PDB file of C-alpha atoms in Angstrom:
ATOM      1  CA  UNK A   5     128.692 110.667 101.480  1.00  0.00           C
ATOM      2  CA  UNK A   6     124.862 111.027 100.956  1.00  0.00           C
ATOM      3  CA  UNK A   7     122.987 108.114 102.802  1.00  0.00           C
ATOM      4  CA  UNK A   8     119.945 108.745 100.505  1.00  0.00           C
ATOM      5  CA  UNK A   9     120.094 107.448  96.721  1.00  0.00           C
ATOM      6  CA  UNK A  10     117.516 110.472  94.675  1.00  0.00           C
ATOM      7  CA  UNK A  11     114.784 112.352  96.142  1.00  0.00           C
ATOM      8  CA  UNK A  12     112.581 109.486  95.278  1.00  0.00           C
ATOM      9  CA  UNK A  13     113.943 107.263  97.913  1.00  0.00           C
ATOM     10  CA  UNK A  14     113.368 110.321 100.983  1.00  0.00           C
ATOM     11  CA  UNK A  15     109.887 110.130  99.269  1.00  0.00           C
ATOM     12  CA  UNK A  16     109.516 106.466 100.036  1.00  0.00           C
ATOM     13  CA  UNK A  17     111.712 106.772 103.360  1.00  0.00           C
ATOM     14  CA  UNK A  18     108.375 108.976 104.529  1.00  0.00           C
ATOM     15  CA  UNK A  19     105.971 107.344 103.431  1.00  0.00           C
ATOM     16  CA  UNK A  20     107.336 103.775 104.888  1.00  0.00           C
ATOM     17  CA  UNK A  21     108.391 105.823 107.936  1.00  0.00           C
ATOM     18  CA  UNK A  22     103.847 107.315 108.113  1.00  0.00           C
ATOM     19  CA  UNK A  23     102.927 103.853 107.734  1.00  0.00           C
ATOM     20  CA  UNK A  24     105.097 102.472 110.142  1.00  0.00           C
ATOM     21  CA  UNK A  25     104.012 105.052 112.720  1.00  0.00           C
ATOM     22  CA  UNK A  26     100.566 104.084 112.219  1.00  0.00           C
ATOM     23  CA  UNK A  27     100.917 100.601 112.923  1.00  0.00           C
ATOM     24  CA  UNK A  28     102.780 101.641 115.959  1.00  0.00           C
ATOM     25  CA  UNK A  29      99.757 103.937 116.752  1.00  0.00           C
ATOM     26  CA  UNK A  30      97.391 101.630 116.196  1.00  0.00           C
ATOM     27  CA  UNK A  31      99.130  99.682 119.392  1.00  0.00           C
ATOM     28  CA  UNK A  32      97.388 102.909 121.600  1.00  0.00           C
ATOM     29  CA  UNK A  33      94.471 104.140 119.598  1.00  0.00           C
ATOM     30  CA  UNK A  34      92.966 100.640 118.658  1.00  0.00           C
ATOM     31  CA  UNK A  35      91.114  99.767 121.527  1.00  0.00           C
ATOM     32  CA  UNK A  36      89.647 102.970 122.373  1.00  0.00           C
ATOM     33  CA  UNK A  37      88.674 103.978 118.522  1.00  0.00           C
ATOM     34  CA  UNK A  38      86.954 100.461 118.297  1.00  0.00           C
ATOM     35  CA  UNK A  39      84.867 101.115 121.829  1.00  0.00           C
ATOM     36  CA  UNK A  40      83.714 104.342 120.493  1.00  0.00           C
ATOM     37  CA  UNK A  41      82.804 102.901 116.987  1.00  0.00           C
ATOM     38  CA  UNK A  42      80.835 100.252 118.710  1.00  0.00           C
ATOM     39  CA  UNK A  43      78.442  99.783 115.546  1.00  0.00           C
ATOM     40  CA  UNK A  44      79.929  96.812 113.754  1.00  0.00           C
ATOM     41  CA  UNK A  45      78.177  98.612 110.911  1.00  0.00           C
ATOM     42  CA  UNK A  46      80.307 101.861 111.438  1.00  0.00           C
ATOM     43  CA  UNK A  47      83.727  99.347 111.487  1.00  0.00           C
ATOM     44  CA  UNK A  48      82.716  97.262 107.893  1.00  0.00           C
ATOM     45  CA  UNK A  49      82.254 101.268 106.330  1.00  0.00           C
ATOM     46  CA  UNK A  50      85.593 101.872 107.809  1.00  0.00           C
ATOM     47  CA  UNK A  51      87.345  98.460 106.176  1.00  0.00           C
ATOM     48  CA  UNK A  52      85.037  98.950 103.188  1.00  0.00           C
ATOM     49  CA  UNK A  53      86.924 102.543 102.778  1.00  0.00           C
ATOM     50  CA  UNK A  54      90.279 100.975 103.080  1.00  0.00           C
ATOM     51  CA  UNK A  55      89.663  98.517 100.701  1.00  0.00           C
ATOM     52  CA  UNK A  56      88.112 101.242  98.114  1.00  0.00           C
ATOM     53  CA  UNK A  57      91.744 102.799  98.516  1.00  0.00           C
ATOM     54  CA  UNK A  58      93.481  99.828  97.934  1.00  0.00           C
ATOM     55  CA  UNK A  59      91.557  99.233  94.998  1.00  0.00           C
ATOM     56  CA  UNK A  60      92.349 102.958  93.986  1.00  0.00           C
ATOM     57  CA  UNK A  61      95.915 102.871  94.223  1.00  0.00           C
ATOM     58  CA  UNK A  62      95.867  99.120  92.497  1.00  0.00           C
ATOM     59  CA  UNK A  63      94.165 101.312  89.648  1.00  0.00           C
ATOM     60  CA  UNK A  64      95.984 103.926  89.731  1.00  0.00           C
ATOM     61  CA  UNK A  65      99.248 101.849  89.329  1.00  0.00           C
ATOM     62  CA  UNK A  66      97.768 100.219  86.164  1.00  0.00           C
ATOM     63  CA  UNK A  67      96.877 103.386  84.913  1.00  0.00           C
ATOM     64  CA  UNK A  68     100.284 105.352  85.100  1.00  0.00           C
ATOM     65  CA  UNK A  69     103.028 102.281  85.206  1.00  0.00           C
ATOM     66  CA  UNK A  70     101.429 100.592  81.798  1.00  0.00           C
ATOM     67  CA  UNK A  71     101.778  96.935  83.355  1.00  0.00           C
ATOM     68  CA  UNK A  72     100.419  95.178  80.341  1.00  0.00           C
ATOM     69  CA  UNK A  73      97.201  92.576  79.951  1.00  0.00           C
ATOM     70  CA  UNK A  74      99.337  89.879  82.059  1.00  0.00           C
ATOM     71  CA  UNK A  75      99.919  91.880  84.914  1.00  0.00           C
ATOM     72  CA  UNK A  76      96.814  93.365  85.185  1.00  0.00           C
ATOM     73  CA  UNK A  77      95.333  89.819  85.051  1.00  0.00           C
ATOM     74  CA  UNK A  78      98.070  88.557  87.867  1.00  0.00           C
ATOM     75  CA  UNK A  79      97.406  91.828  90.069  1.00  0.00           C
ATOM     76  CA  UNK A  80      93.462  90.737  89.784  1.00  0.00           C
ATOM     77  CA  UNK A  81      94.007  87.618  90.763  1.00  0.00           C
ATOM     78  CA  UNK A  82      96.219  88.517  93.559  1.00  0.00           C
ATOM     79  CA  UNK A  83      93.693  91.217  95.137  1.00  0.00           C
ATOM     80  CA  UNK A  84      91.048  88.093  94.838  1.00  0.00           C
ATOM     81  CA  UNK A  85      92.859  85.959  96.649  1.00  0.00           C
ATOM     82  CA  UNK A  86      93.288  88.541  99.526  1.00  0.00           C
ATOM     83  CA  UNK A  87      89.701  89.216  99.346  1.00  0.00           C
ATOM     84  CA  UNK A  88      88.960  85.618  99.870  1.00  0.00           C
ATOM     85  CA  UNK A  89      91.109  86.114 102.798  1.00  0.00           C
ATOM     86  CA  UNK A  90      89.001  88.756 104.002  1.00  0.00           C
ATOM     87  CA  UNK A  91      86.236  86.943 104.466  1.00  0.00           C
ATOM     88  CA  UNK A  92      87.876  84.498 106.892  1.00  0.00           C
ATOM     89  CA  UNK A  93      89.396  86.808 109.279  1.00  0.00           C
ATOM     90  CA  UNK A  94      88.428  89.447 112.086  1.00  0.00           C
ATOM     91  CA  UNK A  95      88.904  92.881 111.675  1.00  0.00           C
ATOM     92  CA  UNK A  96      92.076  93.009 113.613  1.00  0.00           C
ATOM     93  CA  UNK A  97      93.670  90.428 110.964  1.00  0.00           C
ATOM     94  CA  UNK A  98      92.501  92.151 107.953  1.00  0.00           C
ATOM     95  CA  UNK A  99      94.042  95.654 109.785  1.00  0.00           C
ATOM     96  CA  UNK A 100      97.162  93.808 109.674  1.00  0.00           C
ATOM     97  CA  UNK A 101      96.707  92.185 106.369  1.00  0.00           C
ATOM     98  CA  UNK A 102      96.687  96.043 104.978  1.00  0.00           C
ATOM     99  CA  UNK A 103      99.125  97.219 107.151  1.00  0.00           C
ATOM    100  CA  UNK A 104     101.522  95.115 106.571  1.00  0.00           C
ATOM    101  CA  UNK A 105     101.388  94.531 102.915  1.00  0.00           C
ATOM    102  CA  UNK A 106     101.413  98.263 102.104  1.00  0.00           C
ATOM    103  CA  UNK A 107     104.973  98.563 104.668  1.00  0.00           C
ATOM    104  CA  UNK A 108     106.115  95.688 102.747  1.00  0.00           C
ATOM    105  CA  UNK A 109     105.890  96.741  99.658  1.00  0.00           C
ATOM    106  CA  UNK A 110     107.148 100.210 100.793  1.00  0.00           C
ATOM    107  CA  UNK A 111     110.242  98.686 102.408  1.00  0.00           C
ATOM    108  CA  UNK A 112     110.635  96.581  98.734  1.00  0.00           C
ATOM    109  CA  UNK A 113     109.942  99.780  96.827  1.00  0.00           C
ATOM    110  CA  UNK A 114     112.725 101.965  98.825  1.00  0.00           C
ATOM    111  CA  UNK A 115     115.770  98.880  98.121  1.00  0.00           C
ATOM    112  CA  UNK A 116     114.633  98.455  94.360  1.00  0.00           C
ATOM    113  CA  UNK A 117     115.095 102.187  94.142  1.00  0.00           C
ATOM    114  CA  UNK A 118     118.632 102.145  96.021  1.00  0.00           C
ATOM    115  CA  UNK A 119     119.522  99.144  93.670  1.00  0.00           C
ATOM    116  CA  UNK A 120     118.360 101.467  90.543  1.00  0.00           C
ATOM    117  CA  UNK A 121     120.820 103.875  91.774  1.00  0.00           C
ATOM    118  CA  UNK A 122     123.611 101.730  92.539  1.00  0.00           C
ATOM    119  CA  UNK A 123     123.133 100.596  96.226  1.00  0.00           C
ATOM    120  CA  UNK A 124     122.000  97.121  95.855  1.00  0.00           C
ATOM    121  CA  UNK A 125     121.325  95.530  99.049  1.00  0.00           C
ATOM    122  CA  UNK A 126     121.298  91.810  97.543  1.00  0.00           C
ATOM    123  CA  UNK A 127     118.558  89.505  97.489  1.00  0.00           C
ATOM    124  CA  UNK A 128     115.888  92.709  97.543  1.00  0.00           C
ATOM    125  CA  UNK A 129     112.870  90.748  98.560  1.00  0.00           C
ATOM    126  CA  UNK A 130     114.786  88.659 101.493  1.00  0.00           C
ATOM    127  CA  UNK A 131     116.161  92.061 102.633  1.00  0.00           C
ATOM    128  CA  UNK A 132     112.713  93.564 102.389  1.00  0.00           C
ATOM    129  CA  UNK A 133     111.109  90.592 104.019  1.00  0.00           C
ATOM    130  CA  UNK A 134     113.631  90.570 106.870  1.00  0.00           C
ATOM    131  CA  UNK A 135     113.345  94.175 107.546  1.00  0.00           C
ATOM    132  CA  UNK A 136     109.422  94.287 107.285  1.00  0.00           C
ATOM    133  CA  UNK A 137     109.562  90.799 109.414  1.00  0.00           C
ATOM    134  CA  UNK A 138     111.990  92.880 112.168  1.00  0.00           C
ATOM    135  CA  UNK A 139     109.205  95.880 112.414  1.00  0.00           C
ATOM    136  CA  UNK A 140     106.356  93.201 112.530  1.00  0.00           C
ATOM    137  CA  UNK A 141     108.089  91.960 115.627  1.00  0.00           C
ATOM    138  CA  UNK A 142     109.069  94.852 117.589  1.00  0.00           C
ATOM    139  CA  UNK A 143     105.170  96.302 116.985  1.00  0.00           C
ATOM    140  CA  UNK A 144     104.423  92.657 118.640  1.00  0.00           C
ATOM    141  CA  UNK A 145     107.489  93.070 121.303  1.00  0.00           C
ATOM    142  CA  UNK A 146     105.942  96.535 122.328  1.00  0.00           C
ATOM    143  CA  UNK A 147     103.001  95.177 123.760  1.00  0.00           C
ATOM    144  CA  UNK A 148     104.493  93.238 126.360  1.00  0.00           C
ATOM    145  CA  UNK A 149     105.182  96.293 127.781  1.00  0.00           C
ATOM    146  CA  UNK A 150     101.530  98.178 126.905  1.00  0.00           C
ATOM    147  CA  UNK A 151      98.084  97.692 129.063  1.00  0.00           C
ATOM    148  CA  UNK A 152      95.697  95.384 128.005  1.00  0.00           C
ATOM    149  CA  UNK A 153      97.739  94.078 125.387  1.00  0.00           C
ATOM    150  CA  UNK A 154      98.758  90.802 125.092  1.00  0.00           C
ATOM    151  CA  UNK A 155     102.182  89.781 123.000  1.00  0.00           C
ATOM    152  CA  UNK A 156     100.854  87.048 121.129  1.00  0.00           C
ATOM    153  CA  UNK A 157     103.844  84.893 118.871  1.00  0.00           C
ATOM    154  CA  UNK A 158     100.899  83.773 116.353  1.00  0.00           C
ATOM    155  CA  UNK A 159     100.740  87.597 115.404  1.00  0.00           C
ATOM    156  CA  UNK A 160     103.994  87.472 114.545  1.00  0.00           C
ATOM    157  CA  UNK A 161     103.618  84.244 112.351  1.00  0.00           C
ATOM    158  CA  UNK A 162     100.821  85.929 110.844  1.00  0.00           C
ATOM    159  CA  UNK A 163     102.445  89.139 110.277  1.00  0.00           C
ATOM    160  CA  UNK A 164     105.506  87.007 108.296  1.00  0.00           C
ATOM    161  CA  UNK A 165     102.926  85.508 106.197  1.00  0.00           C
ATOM    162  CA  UNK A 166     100.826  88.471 104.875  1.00  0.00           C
ATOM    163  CA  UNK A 167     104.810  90.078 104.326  1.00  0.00           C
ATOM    164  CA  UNK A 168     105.881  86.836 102.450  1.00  0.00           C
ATOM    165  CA  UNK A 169     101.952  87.204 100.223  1.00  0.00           C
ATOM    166  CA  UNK A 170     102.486  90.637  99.574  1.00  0.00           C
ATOM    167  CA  UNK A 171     106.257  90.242  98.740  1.00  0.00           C
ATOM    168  CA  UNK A 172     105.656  87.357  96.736  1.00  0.00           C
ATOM    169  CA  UNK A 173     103.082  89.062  94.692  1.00  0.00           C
ATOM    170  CA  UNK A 174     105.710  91.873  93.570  1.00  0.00           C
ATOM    171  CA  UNK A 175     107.834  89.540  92.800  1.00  0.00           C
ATOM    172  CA  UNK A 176     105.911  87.671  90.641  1.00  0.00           C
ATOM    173  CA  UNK A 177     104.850  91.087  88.649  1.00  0.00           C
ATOM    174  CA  UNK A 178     108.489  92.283  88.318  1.00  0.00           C
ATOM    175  CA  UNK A 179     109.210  88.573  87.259  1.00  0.00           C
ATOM    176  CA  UNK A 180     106.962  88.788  84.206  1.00  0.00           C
ATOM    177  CA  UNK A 181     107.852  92.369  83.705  1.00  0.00           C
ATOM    178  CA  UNK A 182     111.232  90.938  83.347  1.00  0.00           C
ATOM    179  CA  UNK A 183     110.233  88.039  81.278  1.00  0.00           C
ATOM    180  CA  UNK A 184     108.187  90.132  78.930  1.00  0.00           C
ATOM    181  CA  UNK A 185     111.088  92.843  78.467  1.00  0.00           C
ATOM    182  CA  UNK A 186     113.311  90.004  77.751  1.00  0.00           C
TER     183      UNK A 186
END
């Protein structure tokens, strides 16, 4: 019995499975990449970049998935309102604002595409919140045990909410993609 569905869910298995290990990574790397970035200047470039990729793939899904005028007008809003979030938190916060949504919707993206094939894992965005949510707090969990880190339970709360936002924003698309192909 074949544990993967298509070729399509390996894909996504690997690319959940990169991000994942960079979030992990980022638990050993952060500190000392920061201190040698120093120039707050040098760090904004970096975010800046991040969020000129975010914006490419946001493009790049309206381009090749056809969404439709309503979409594209929810999936501006939605990038607005985590924008306006930007502004209000550290870098750290909006690190895990990216990171997080982007596993998310990775984790979402690999049980729609099991469900497509017949291996529904029922409710799909509780399952992908709970599993995101479960990675969110073992990342937290490691760094009791890592030097100069400090296991902080807000993280976690905060890590839940940017999963719920990011969750609830596909949601909301394939609810109106539903809706409209009704």
């Amino acid at each position: 019995m074949a544990l993967l569905t298509s070729a399509r869910e390996s894909q996504l298995w690997m690319a959940t499975a990169l991000v994942v290990g960079g979030i992990f990574a980022t638990l050993f790397l952060d500190r000392p990449f920061l201190e040698q970035l120093g120039n707050k200047n040098v760090q904004a470039a970096f975010f800046l970049g991040g969020m000129g990729l975010i914006g490419l793939a946001i493009m790049l899904y309206a381009m090749f998935s056809n969404p439709g005028k309503t979409n594209l007008i929810i999936l501006l809003g939605i990038a607005t309102i985590y924008m306006m979030l930007f502004l209000r938190l550290g870098l750290t916060e909006r690190g895990h604002m990216i990171e997080y949504s982007v596993m998310a919707l990775c984790v979402h993206e690999i049980l729609f595409e099991r469900a497509r094939n017949g291996k529904a894992l029922r409710p799909i965005l509780l399952w992908a919140f709970a599993i995101s949510f479960l990675i969110g707090c073992i990342d937290e969990s490691l760094q009791l045990f890592i030097p100069d880190r400090v296991f902080d339970p807000v993280d976690i709360v905060f890590n839940a909410m940017v999963i719920f936002m990011a969750l609830a924003a596909r949601g909301t698309v394939q609810l109106i993609e539903k809706m409209r192909g009704a």
